[in-house]
PDB file of C-alpha atoms in Angstrom:
ATOM      1  CA  MET A   1       0.000   0.000   0.000  1.00  0.00           C
ATOM      2  CA  ILE A   2       0.829   3.605   0.409  1.00  0.00           C
ATOM      3  CA  ARG A   3       3.364   3.977   3.178  1.00  0.00           C
ATOM      4  CA  LYS A   4       5.430   6.651   4.822  1.00  0.00           C
ATOM      5  CA  ILE A   5       8.446   7.882   2.861  1.00  0.00           C
ATOM      6  CA  LEU A   6       9.493  10.777   5.083  1.00  0.00           C
ATOM      7  CA  SER A   7       8.086  10.771   8.591  1.00  0.00           C
ATOM      8  CA  VAL A   8       8.247  14.152  10.259  1.00  0.00           C
ATOM      9  CA  VAL A   9       6.684  14.079  13.714  1.00  0.00           C
ATOM     10  CA  LEU A  10       5.550  11.394  16.145  1.00  0.00           C
ATOM     11  CA  LEU A  11       4.040  12.527  19.428  1.00  0.00           C
ATOM     12  CA  VAL A  12       3.296  10.018  22.155  1.00  0.00           C
ATOM     13  CA  ILE A  13       0.904  10.920  24.951  1.00  0.00           C
ATOM     14  CA  SER A  14       0.494   8.529  27.871  1.00  0.00           C
ATOM     15  CA  PHE A  15      -2.201   8.665  30.504  1.00  0.00           C
ATOM     16  CA  SER A  16      -1.787   6.731  33.745  1.00  0.00           C
ATOM     17  CA  TYR A  17      -4.638   6.260  36.176  1.00  0.00           C
ATOM     18  CA  GLY A  18      -4.500   5.647  39.887  1.00  0.00           C
ATOM     19  CA  LYS A  19      -5.169   1.980  39.368  1.00  0.00           C
ATOM     20  CA  GLU A  20      -2.087   0.106  38.259  1.00  0.00           C
ATOM     21  CA  ASN A  21      -4.030  -2.216  35.976  1.00  0.00           C
ATOM     22  CA  ILE A  22      -4.951   0.443  33.360  1.00  0.00           C
ATOM     23  CA  LYS A  23      -2.623   1.979  30.777  1.00  0.00           C
ATOM     24  CA  TRP A  24      -3.579   4.292  27.900  1.00  0.00           C
ATOM     25  CA  ASP A  25      -1.161   5.588  25.255  1.00  0.00           C
ATOM     26  CA  THR A  26      -2.005   7.735  22.227  1.00  0.00           C
ATOM     27  CA  VAL A  27       0.249   8.469  19.243  1.00  0.00           C
ATOM     28  CA  PHE A  28      -0.215  11.210  16.644  1.00  0.00           C
ATOM     29  CA  TYR A  29       1.877  10.850  13.486  1.00  0.00           C
ATOM     30  CA  SER A  30       2.409  12.724  10.241  1.00  0.00           C
ATOM     31  CA  ALA A  31       4.511  12.063   7.135  1.00  0.00           C
ATOM     32  CA  VAL A  32       5.240  13.305   3.617  1.00  0.00           C
ATOM     33  CA  LEU A  33       5.983  10.999   0.684  1.00  0.00           C
ATOM     34  CA  ASN A  34       8.370  11.235  -2.245  1.00  0.00           C
ATOM     35  CA  TYR A  35       9.145   8.774  -5.067  1.00  0.00           C
ATOM     36  CA  SER A  36      11.748   8.320  -7.802  1.00  0.00           C
ATOM     37  CA  ASN A  37      11.280   6.598 -11.189  1.00  0.00           C
ATOM     38  CA  SER A  38       7.590   6.303 -10.353  1.00  0.00           C
ATOM     39  CA  ILE A  39       4.221   7.216 -11.846  1.00  0.00           C
ATOM     40  CA  ARG A  40       3.521   8.827  -8.449  1.00  0.00           C
ATOM     41  CA  ASP A  41       4.808  12.258  -7.481  1.00  0.00           C
ATOM     42  CA  THR A  42       4.379  13.086  -3.788  1.00  0.00           C
ATOM     43  CA  GLY A  43       1.943  12.483  -0.972  1.00  0.00           C
ATOM     44  CA  PHE A  44       0.973  12.966   2.645  1.00  0.00           C
ATOM     45  CA  THR A  45      -0.180  10.655   5.410  1.00  0.00           C
ATOM     46  CA  GLY A  46      -1.095  11.147   9.038  1.00  0.00           C
ATOM     47  CA  GLY A  47      -3.261   9.713  11.760  1.00  0.00           C
ATOM     48  CA  ILE A  48      -3.764   8.623  15.334  1.00  0.00           C
ATOM     49  CA  TYR A  49      -2.866   5.383  17.143  1.00  0.00           C
ATOM     50  CA  THR A  50      -4.046   4.406  20.601  1.00  0.00           C
ATOM     51  CA  TYR A  51      -3.209   1.591  23.032  1.00  0.00           C
ATOM     52  CA  PHE A  52      -5.361   0.594  25.982  1.00  0.00           C
ATOM     53  CA  GLY A  53      -4.069  -2.030  28.407  1.00  0.00           C
ATOM     54  CA  TYR A  54      -6.301  -3.524  31.077  1.00  0.00           C
ATOM     55  CA  GLY A  55      -4.727  -5.660  33.768  1.00  0.00           C
ATOM     56  CA  LEU A  56      -2.084  -8.216  32.836  1.00  0.00           C
ATOM     57  CA  ASN A  57      -4.161 -10.114  30.279  1.00  0.00           C
ATOM     58  CA  HIS A  58      -5.808  -7.693  27.849  1.00  0.00           C
ATOM     59  CA  SER A  59      -4.763  -4.962  25.435  1.00  0.00           C
ATOM     60  CA  PHE A  60      -6.705  -3.101  22.754  1.00  0.00           C
ATOM     61  CA  GLU A  61      -5.039  -1.169  19.926  1.00  0.00           C
ATOM     62  CA  GLY A  62      -6.495   0.952  17.164  1.00  0.00           C
ATOM     63  CA  SER A  63      -5.496   3.456  14.517  1.00  0.00           C
ATOM     64  CA  ILE A  64      -7.091   5.751  11.941  1.00  0.00           C
ATOM     65  CA  ASP A  65      -4.970   7.324   9.241  1.00  0.00           C
ATOM     66  CA  PHE A  66      -5.460   9.320   6.059  1.00  0.00           C
ATOM     67  CA  THR A  67      -3.238   9.187   2.975  1.00  0.00           C
ATOM     68  CA  ARG A  68      -3.214  11.378  -0.120  1.00  0.00           C
ATOM     69  CA  ILE A  69      -1.114  10.499  -3.182  1.00  0.00           C
ATOM     70  CA  LYS A  70      -0.441  12.852  -6.104  1.00  0.00           C
ATOM     71  CA  TYR A  71       0.086  11.198  -9.495  1.00  0.00           C
ATOM     72  CA  PHE A  72       1.681  12.580 -12.637  1.00  0.00           C
ATOM     73  CA  THR A  73      -0.832  11.218 -15.145  1.00  0.00           C
ATOM     74  CA  LYS A  74      -4.036  10.356 -13.258  1.00  0.00           C
ATOM     75  CA  PRO A  75      -6.290  11.750 -10.498  1.00  0.00           C
ATOM     76  CA  ASP A  76      -4.980  11.956  -6.941  1.00  0.00           C
ATOM     77  CA  LEU A  77      -5.746   9.152  -4.521  1.00  0.00           C
ATOM     78  CA  ASN A  78      -7.334   9.663  -1.088  1.00  0.00           C
ATOM     79  CA  GLN A  79      -7.553   6.814   1.401  1.00  0.00           C
ATOM     80  CA  TYR A  80      -8.561   6.150   5.014  1.00  0.00           C
ATOM     81  CA  ASP A  81      -7.349   3.102   6.957  1.00  0.00           C
ATOM     82  CA  ILE A  82      -8.942   1.866  10.179  1.00  0.00           C
ATOM     83  CA  SER A  83      -7.190  -0.833  12.242  1.00  0.00           C
ATOM     84  CA  LEU A  84      -8.208  -2.691  15.397  1.00  0.00           C
ATOM     85  CA  LEU A  85      -6.228  -5.304  17.344  1.00  0.00           C
ATOM     86  CA  TYR A  86      -7.012  -7.213  20.528  1.00  0.00           C
ATOM     87  CA  THR A  87      -4.292  -9.186  22.337  1.00  0.00           C
ATOM     88  CA  TYR A  88      -4.858 -11.701  25.109  1.00  0.00           C
ATOM     89  CA  TYR A  89      -1.856 -12.523  27.307  1.00  0.00           C
ATOM     90  CA  TYR A  90      -2.103 -16.051  28.669  1.00  0.00           C
ATOM     91  CA  GLN A  91      -0.098 -16.537  31.851  1.00  0.00           C
ATOM     92  CA  THR A  92       3.455 -15.225  31.341  1.00  0.00           C
ATOM     93  CA  ASN A  93       4.645 -16.801  28.085  1.00  0.00           C
ATOM     94  CA  SER A  94       1.872 -16.758  25.457  1.00  0.00           C
ATOM     95  CA  LYS A  95      -0.234 -14.174  23.695  1.00  0.00           C
ATOM     96  CA  TYR A  96      -2.999 -14.375  21.101  1.00  0.00           C
ATOM     97  CA  ARG A  97      -3.917 -11.634  18.611  1.00  0.00           C
ATOM     98  CA  PHE A  98      -7.185 -10.909  16.758  1.00  0.00           C
ATOM     99  CA  GLY A  99      -7.376  -7.937  14.406  1.00  0.00           C
ATOM    100  CA  TYR A 100      -9.257  -6.246  11.586  1.00  0.00           C
ATOM    101  CA  HIS A 101      -8.223  -3.574   9.085  1.00  0.00           C
ATOM    102  CA  TYR A 102     -10.715  -1.686   6.869  1.00  0.00           C
ATOM    103  CA  ILE A 103      -9.952   0.446   3.790  1.00  0.00           C
ATOM    104  CA  ILE A 104     -11.924   3.423   2.418  1.00  0.00           C
ATOM    105  CA  SER A 105     -10.249   4.536  -0.795  1.00  0.00           C
ATOM    106  CA  ASP A 106     -10.615   6.304  -4.144  1.00  0.00           C
ATOM    107  CA  ASP A 107      -8.955   3.198  -5.588  1.00  0.00           C
ATOM    108  CA  VAL A 108     -12.095   1.372  -6.751  1.00  0.00           C
ATOM    109  CA  ASN A 109     -10.371  -2.018  -6.742  1.00  0.00           C
ATOM    110  CA  THR A 110      -9.510  -1.983  -3.029  1.00  0.00           C
ATOM    111  CA  ASP A 111     -12.194   0.323  -1.619  1.00  0.00           C
ATOM    112  CA  GLY A 112     -14.122  -1.585   1.037  1.00  0.00           C
ATOM    113  CA  GLY A 113     -11.323  -4.080   1.509  1.00  0.00           C
ATOM    114  CA  GLY A 114     -11.053  -5.865   4.839  1.00  0.00           C
ATOM    115  CA  ILE A 115      -8.115  -7.712   6.392  1.00  0.00           C
ATOM    116  CA  PHE A 116      -8.545 -10.237   9.214  1.00  0.00           C
ATOM    117  CA  THR A 117      -5.570 -11.045  11.456  1.00  0.00           C
ATOM    118  CA  LEU A 118      -4.933 -14.014  13.730  1.00  0.00           C
ATOM    119  CA  GLY A 119      -1.623 -14.303  15.583  1.00  0.00           C
ATOM    120  CA  TYR A 120       0.172 -16.179  18.327  1.00  0.00           C
ATOM    121  CA  ASP A 121       3.506 -15.729  20.160  1.00  0.00           C
ATOM    122  CA  TYR A 122       5.291 -17.993  22.619  1.00  0.00           C
ATOM    123  CA  TYR A 123       8.062 -16.130  24.418  1.00  0.00           C
ATOM    124  CA  LYS A 124      10.324 -15.810  27.384  1.00  0.00           C
ATOM    125  CA  LEU A 125      10.911 -12.180  28.272  1.00  0.00           C
ATOM    126  CA  TYR A 126      14.379 -10.926  27.292  1.00  0.00           C
ATOM    127  CA  ARG A 127      15.288 -14.390  25.952  1.00  0.00           C
ATOM    128  CA  TYR A 128      13.414 -15.557  22.846  1.00  0.00           C
ATOM    129  CA  LEU A 129      10.140 -15.445  20.875  1.00  0.00           C
ATOM    130  CA  LEU A 130       8.480 -17.802  18.398  1.00  0.00           C
ATOM    131  CA  GLY A 131       5.230 -16.899  16.698  1.00  0.00           C
ATOM    132  CA  PHE A 132       3.226 -16.270  13.564  1.00  0.00           C
ATOM    133  CA  ASP A 133       0.548 -14.083  12.005  1.00  0.00           C
ATOM    134  CA  ILE A 134      -2.108 -15.243   9.553  1.00  0.00           C
ATOM    135  CA  HIS A 135      -3.765 -12.532   7.464  1.00  0.00           C
ATOM    136  CA  TYR A 136      -6.764 -13.021   5.207  1.00  0.00           C
ATOM    137  CA  SER A 137      -7.559 -10.065   2.941  1.00  0.00           C
ATOM    138  CA  ILE A 138     -10.858  -9.662   1.089  1.00  0.00           C
ATOM    139  CA  TYR A 139     -11.202  -7.043  -1.670  1.00  0.00           C
ATOM    140  CA  PRO A 140     -14.831  -7.500  -2.824  1.00  0.00           C
ATOM    141  CA  ASN A 141     -14.659  -4.887  -5.609  1.00  0.00           C
ATOM    142  CA  TYR A 142     -11.341  -5.880  -7.192  1.00  0.00           C
ATOM    143  CA  GLN A 143     -11.764  -6.447 -10.930  1.00  0.00           C
ATOM    144  CA  THR A 144      -9.656  -9.280 -12.342  1.00  0.00           C
ATOM    145  CA  GLN A 145      -9.928 -11.061 -15.679  1.00  0.00           C
ATOM    146  CA  LYS A 146     -11.958 -13.864 -14.110  1.00  0.00           C
ATOM    147  CA  LYS A 147     -14.045 -12.369 -11.299  1.00  0.00           C
ATOM    148  CA  SER A 148     -14.929  -9.288  -9.246  1.00  0.00           C
ATOM    149  CA  LYS A 149     -13.180 -10.274  -6.028  1.00  0.00           C
ATOM    150  CA  LEU A 150      -9.600 -10.704  -4.820  1.00  0.00           C
ATOM    151  CA  LEU A 151      -8.653 -12.882  -1.846  1.00  0.00           C
ATOM    152  CA  VAL A 152      -5.177 -12.814  -0.304  1.00  0.00           C
ATOM    153  CA  PHE A 153      -3.777 -15.316   2.194  1.00  0.00           C
ATOM    154  CA  GLN A 154      -0.574 -14.506   4.079  1.00  0.00           C
ATOM    155  CA  LEU A 155       1.459 -16.507   6.585  1.00  0.00           C
ATOM    156  CA  THR A 156       4.191 -14.674   8.512  1.00  0.00           C
ATOM    157  CA  PRO A 157       6.300 -16.831  10.871  1.00  0.00           C
ATOM    158  CA  VAL A 158       8.765 -15.043  13.155  1.00  0.00           C
ATOM    159  CA  GLY A 159      11.505 -15.987  15.582  1.00  0.00           C
ATOM    160  CA  SER A 160      13.794 -13.824  17.709  1.00  0.00           C
ATOM    161  CA  LEU A 161      16.637 -14.340  20.174  1.00  0.00           C
ATOM    162  CA  THR A 162      17.853 -11.808  22.762  1.00  0.00           C
ATOM    163  CA  PHE A 163      21.371 -12.100  24.174  1.00  0.00           C
ATOM    164  CA  GLY A 164      24.130 -10.023  25.769  1.00  0.00           C
ATOM    165  CA  ASN A 165      24.324  -8.010  28.991  1.00  0.00           C
ATOM    166  CA  TYR A 166      22.358  -4.760  28.990  1.00  0.00           C
ATOM    167  CA  TYR A 167      24.173  -3.315  32.025  1.00  0.00           C
ATOM    168  CA  LYS A 168      27.758  -4.208  31.011  1.00  0.00           C
ATOM    169  CA  TYR A 169      28.100  -4.017  27.225  1.00  0.00           C
ATOM    170  CA  GLY A 170      24.553  -3.945  25.906  1.00  0.00           C
ATOM    171  CA  SER A 171      22.041  -6.504  24.679  1.00  0.00           C
ATOM    172  CA  PHE A 172      21.079  -7.657  21.193  1.00  0.00           C
ATOM    173  CA  THR A 173      17.892  -8.954  19.596  1.00  0.00           C
ATOM    174  CA  LEU A 174      18.224 -11.000  16.410  1.00  0.00           C
ATOM    175  CA  MET A 175      14.963 -11.531  14.511  1.00  0.00           C
ATOM    176  CA  VAL A 176      14.121 -13.578  11.415  1.00  0.00           C
ATOM    177  CA  LYS A 177      10.752 -13.271   9.686  1.00  0.00           C
ATOM    178  CA  GLY A 178       9.252 -14.964   6.628  1.00  0.00           C
ATOM    179  CA  TYR A 179       6.396 -14.003   4.307  1.00  0.00           C
ATOM    180  CA  TYR A 180       4.296 -16.321   2.177  1.00  0.00           C
ATOM    181  CA  ILE A 181       1.565 -14.563   0.173  1.00  0.00           C
ATOM    182  CA  LYS A 182      -0.960 -16.265  -2.109  1.00  0.00           C
ATOM    183  CA  LEU A 183      -3.454 -14.352  -4.264  1.00  0.00           C
ATOM    184  CA  SER A 184      -6.666 -15.891  -5.581  1.00  0.00           C
ATOM    185  CA  GLU A 185      -6.105 -14.201  -8.954  1.00  0.00           C
ATOM    186  CA  ASP A 186      -3.170 -12.775 -10.902  1.00  0.00           C
ATOM    187  CA  THR A 187      -3.252  -8.963 -10.670  1.00  0.00           C
ATOM    188  CA  GLY A 188      -0.276  -8.438 -12.959  1.00  0.00           C
ATOM    189  CA  PHE A 189       2.672  -9.870 -11.032  1.00  0.00           C
ATOM    190  CA  GLY A 190       1.723 -13.491 -10.383  1.00  0.00           C
ATOM    191  CA  LYS A 191      -0.147 -15.265  -7.594  1.00  0.00           C
ATOM    192  CA  ASN A 192       2.535 -16.563  -5.176  1.00  0.00           C
ATOM    193  CA  PHE A 193       5.158 -14.483  -3.373  1.00  0.00           C
ATOM    194  CA  ILE A 194       7.879 -15.505  -0.910  1.00  0.00           C
ATOM    195  CA  SER A 195      10.314 -13.274   0.988  1.00  0.00           C
ATOM    196  CA  ALA A 196      12.430 -13.225   4.131  1.00  0.00           C
ATOM    197  CA  GLU A 197      13.540 -10.493   6.527  1.00  0.00           C
ATOM    198  CA  GLY A 198      16.286 -10.319   9.122  1.00  0.00           C
ATOM    199  CA  SER A 199      17.009  -7.645  11.722  1.00  0.00           C
ATOM    200  CA  LEU A 200      19.441  -6.953  14.545  1.00  0.00           C
ATOM    201  CA  ASP A 201      18.770  -4.424  17.320  1.00  0.00           C
ATOM    202  CA  TYR A 202      21.244  -3.239  19.954  1.00  0.00           C
ATOM    203  CA  TYR A 203      20.338  -1.698  23.340  1.00  0.00           C
ATOM    204  CA  ILE A 204      22.678   0.001  25.791  1.00  0.00           C
ATOM    205  CA  LYS A 205      21.802   2.652  28.363  1.00  0.00           C
ATOM    206  CA  ASN A 206      19.953   5.460  26.552  1.00  0.00           C
ATOM    207  CA  ILE A 207      20.752   4.302  23.007  1.00  0.00           C
ATOM    208  CA  THR A 208      18.935   1.855  20.756  1.00  0.00           C
ATOM    209  CA  THR A 209      20.125   1.196  17.215  1.00  0.00           C
ATOM    210  CA  GLY A 210      19.666  -1.476  14.592  1.00  0.00           C
ATOM    211  CA  PHE A 211      19.178  -2.492  11.002  1.00  0.00           C
ATOM    212  CA  SER A 212      17.023  -4.822   8.951  1.00  0.00           C
ATOM    213  CA  ILE A 213      17.225  -6.212   5.434  1.00  0.00           C
ATOM    214  CA  TRP A 214      14.739  -8.179   3.374  1.00  0.00           C
ATOM    215  CA  GLY A 215      14.588  -9.748  -0.082  1.00  0.00           C
ATOM    216  CA  GLY A 216      12.279 -11.771  -2.270  1.00  0.00           C
ATOM    217  CA  GLU A 217       8.906 -10.726  -3.619  1.00  0.00           C
ATOM    218  CA  GLN A 218       5.820  -9.220  -1.958  1.00  0.00           C
ATOM    219  CA  SER A 219       2.452  -8.045  -3.248  1.00  0.00           C
ATOM    220  CA  PHE A 220      -0.578  -7.024  -1.186  1.00  0.00           C
ATOM    221  CA  ALA A 221       1.536  -7.614   1.916  1.00  0.00           C
ATOM    222  CA  VAL A 222       0.289  -7.078   5.467  1.00  0.00           C
ATOM    223  CA  LYS A 223       2.748  -6.068   8.196  1.00  0.00           C
ATOM    224  CA  ASN A 224       2.925  -4.947  11.819  1.00  0.00           C
ATOM    225  CA  HIS A 225       0.111  -7.286  12.946  1.00  0.00           C
ATOM    226  CA  GLY A 226      -2.322  -5.779  10.422  1.00  0.00           C
ATOM    227  CA  PHE A 227      -1.652  -2.086  10.965  1.00  0.00           C
ATOM    228  CA  VAL A 228       0.257  -1.730   7.671  1.00  0.00           C
ATOM    229  CA  VAL A 229      -1.430  -2.933   4.463  1.00  0.00           C
ATOM    230  CA  TYR A 230       0.000  -2.590   0.947  1.00  0.00           C
ATOM    231  CA  ASN A 231      -3.230  -2.616  -1.051  1.00  0.00           C
ATOM    232  CA  LEU A 232      -2.182  -1.142  -4.412  1.00  0.00           C
ATOM    233  CA  SER A 233      -1.231  -3.320  -7.381  1.00  0.00           C
ATOM    234  CA  GLU A 234       2.564  -3.392  -7.172  1.00  0.00           C
ATOM    235  CA  LYS A 235       5.393  -5.843  -6.476  1.00  0.00           C
ATOM    236  CA  TYR A 236       8.139  -5.179  -3.910  1.00  0.00           C
ATOM    237  CA  SER A 237      11.515  -6.860  -4.312  1.00  0.00           C
ATOM    238  CA  GLY A 238      13.585  -5.846  -1.278  1.00  0.00           C
ATOM    239  CA  GLY A 239      15.021  -3.140   0.898  1.00  0.00           C
ATOM    240  CA  TYR A 240      16.871  -2.277   4.083  1.00  0.00           C
ATOM    241  CA  THR A 241      16.501  -0.017   7.127  1.00  0.00           C
ATOM    242  CA  ILE A 242      18.901   1.500   9.652  1.00  0.00           C
ATOM    243  CA  TYR A 243      17.977   3.606  12.676  1.00  0.00           C
ATOM    244  CA  VAL A 244      19.186   5.037  15.978  1.00  0.00           C
ATOM    245  CA  ARG A 245      17.130   6.200  18.967  1.00  0.00           C
ATOM    246  CA  TYR A 246      18.269   8.236  21.954  1.00  0.00           C
ATOM    247  CA  THR A 247      16.181   8.385  25.127  1.00  0.00           C
ATOM    248  CA  PHE A 248      16.815  11.549  27.125  1.00  0.00           C
ATOM    249  CA  ASN A 249      14.546  10.443  29.973  1.00  0.00           C
ATOM    250  CA  PRO A 250      11.462   8.219  30.412  1.00  0.00           C
ATOM    251  CA  LYS A 251       9.308  10.980  28.921  1.00  0.00           C
ATOM    252  CA  PHE A 252      11.257  12.135  25.851  1.00  0.00           C
ATOM    253  CA  SER A 253      13.174  10.450  23.023  1.00  0.00           C
ATOM    254  CA  VAL A 254      14.304  11.138  19.459  1.00  0.00           C
ATOM    255  CA  LYS A 255      14.760   8.643  16.613  1.00  0.00           C
ATOM    256  CA  ALA A 256      16.350   8.999  13.180  1.00  0.00           C
ATOM    257  CA  GLY A 257      16.424   6.372  10.444  1.00  0.00           C
ATOM    258  CA  TYR A 258      16.846   5.614   6.765  1.00  0.00           C
ATOM    259  CA  ASN A 259      14.927   3.087   4.663  1.00  0.00           C
ATOM    260  CA  TYR A 260      15.494   2.038   1.056  1.00  0.00           C
ATOM    261  CA  PHE A 261      13.111  -0.174  -0.917  1.00  0.00           C
ATOM    262  CA  ARG A 262      12.541  -1.241  -4.525  1.00  0.00           C
ATOM    263  CA  PHE A 263       9.187  -1.934  -6.166  1.00  0.00           C
ATOM    264  CA  LYS A 264       7.428  -2.243  -9.507  1.00  0.00           C
ATOM    265  CA  GLU A 265       4.112  -0.540 -10.282  1.00  0.00           C
ATOM    266  CA  LEU A 266       1.278  -1.781 -12.467  1.00  0.00           C
ATOM    267  CA  GLY A 267       1.543  -0.039 -15.806  1.00  0.00           C
ATOM    268  CA  SER A 268       5.252   0.687 -15.453  1.00  0.00           C
ATOM    269  CA  THR A 269       8.012  -1.205 -17.278  1.00  0.00           C
ATOM    270  CA  LYS A 270      10.792  -0.357 -14.813  1.00  0.00           C
ATOM    271  CA  TYR A 271      11.476  -0.631 -11.109  1.00  0.00           C
ATOM    272  CA  SER A 272      10.855   2.351  -8.861  1.00  0.00           C
ATOM    273  CA  GLU A 273      12.863   3.202  -5.767  1.00  0.00           C
ATOM    274  CA  GLY A 274      11.898   4.693  -2.435  1.00  0.00           C
ATOM    275  CA  ASN A 275      14.069   6.374   0.166  1.00  0.00           C
ATOM    276  CA  LEU A 276      12.706   6.953   3.633  1.00  0.00           C
ATOM    277  CA  LEU A 277      14.247   9.515   5.964  1.00  0.00           C
ATOM    278  CA  LEU A 278      12.736   9.225   9.414  1.00  0.00           C
ATOM    279  CA  LEU A 279      12.735  11.690  12.286  1.00  0.00           C
ATOM    280  CA  THR A 280      10.632  10.828  15.316  1.00  0.00           C
ATOM    281  CA  LEU A 281      10.045  12.838  18.481  1.00  0.00           C
ATOM    282  CA  GLY A 282       8.416  10.981  21.374  1.00  0.00           C
ATOM    283  CA  ALA A 283       6.990  12.519  24.517  1.00  0.00           C
ATOM    284  CA  SER A 284       5.012  11.013  27.397  1.00  0.00           C
ATOM    285  CA  PHE A 285       2.828  12.941  29.820  1.00  0.00           C
TER     286      PHE A 285
END
């Protein structure tokens, strides 16, 4: 889908109540987009994300964002995305996720699209994690050569390992993630897509830094437990990300990062490239 190319501001507001079993965080974000070798020119996206935690077993997350894309040769695109996610924490080493993402868009093919998410993680805090997400996307208005509906199945297994000594020389988290995507119909780039992603994060005192790299093929991908959906007809072939975050105190932090990715658009004979420059300011109240 349409995603952030240059993120400008991220404000985090946290509300804590007298009872220790309730936590409420709200995030406001804004971004501008830029493309190279693309049929798209520039764009803007922004929205609100909220997290509500109740006790030790339940959390509710939601987001609403708006995106506007300016094209060189066709009308601009306006889109709203609404995401909901419920997580149930079972005892101290398992959690289950149930989510839904809804799309309201000028893109007639994916307007009214809905994405269902089911996920599970088994973990030991600060040691390891094994889990998966299953996403099932339904685009009821998508026009293909055979029918007026597009169905997308995605399986995303993930595993991570944390090691090191945070207090002496820092700790590391190594993560490996896979993507298998199957479309019910060919939308211009095939029906089956496989890719893999690896990342390494490093934590020491007030500094967090890391990088990730991925390769393979993706189309109509769903990421971040259903909060990020790539719903336009395009094929992604890889990219990498680097970032660094500095935490001044528990209430304020700053993050800078760079992301490169390569993709091919429907109607274009060449690959396009994206460069993401990220600046994030976080504050808690």
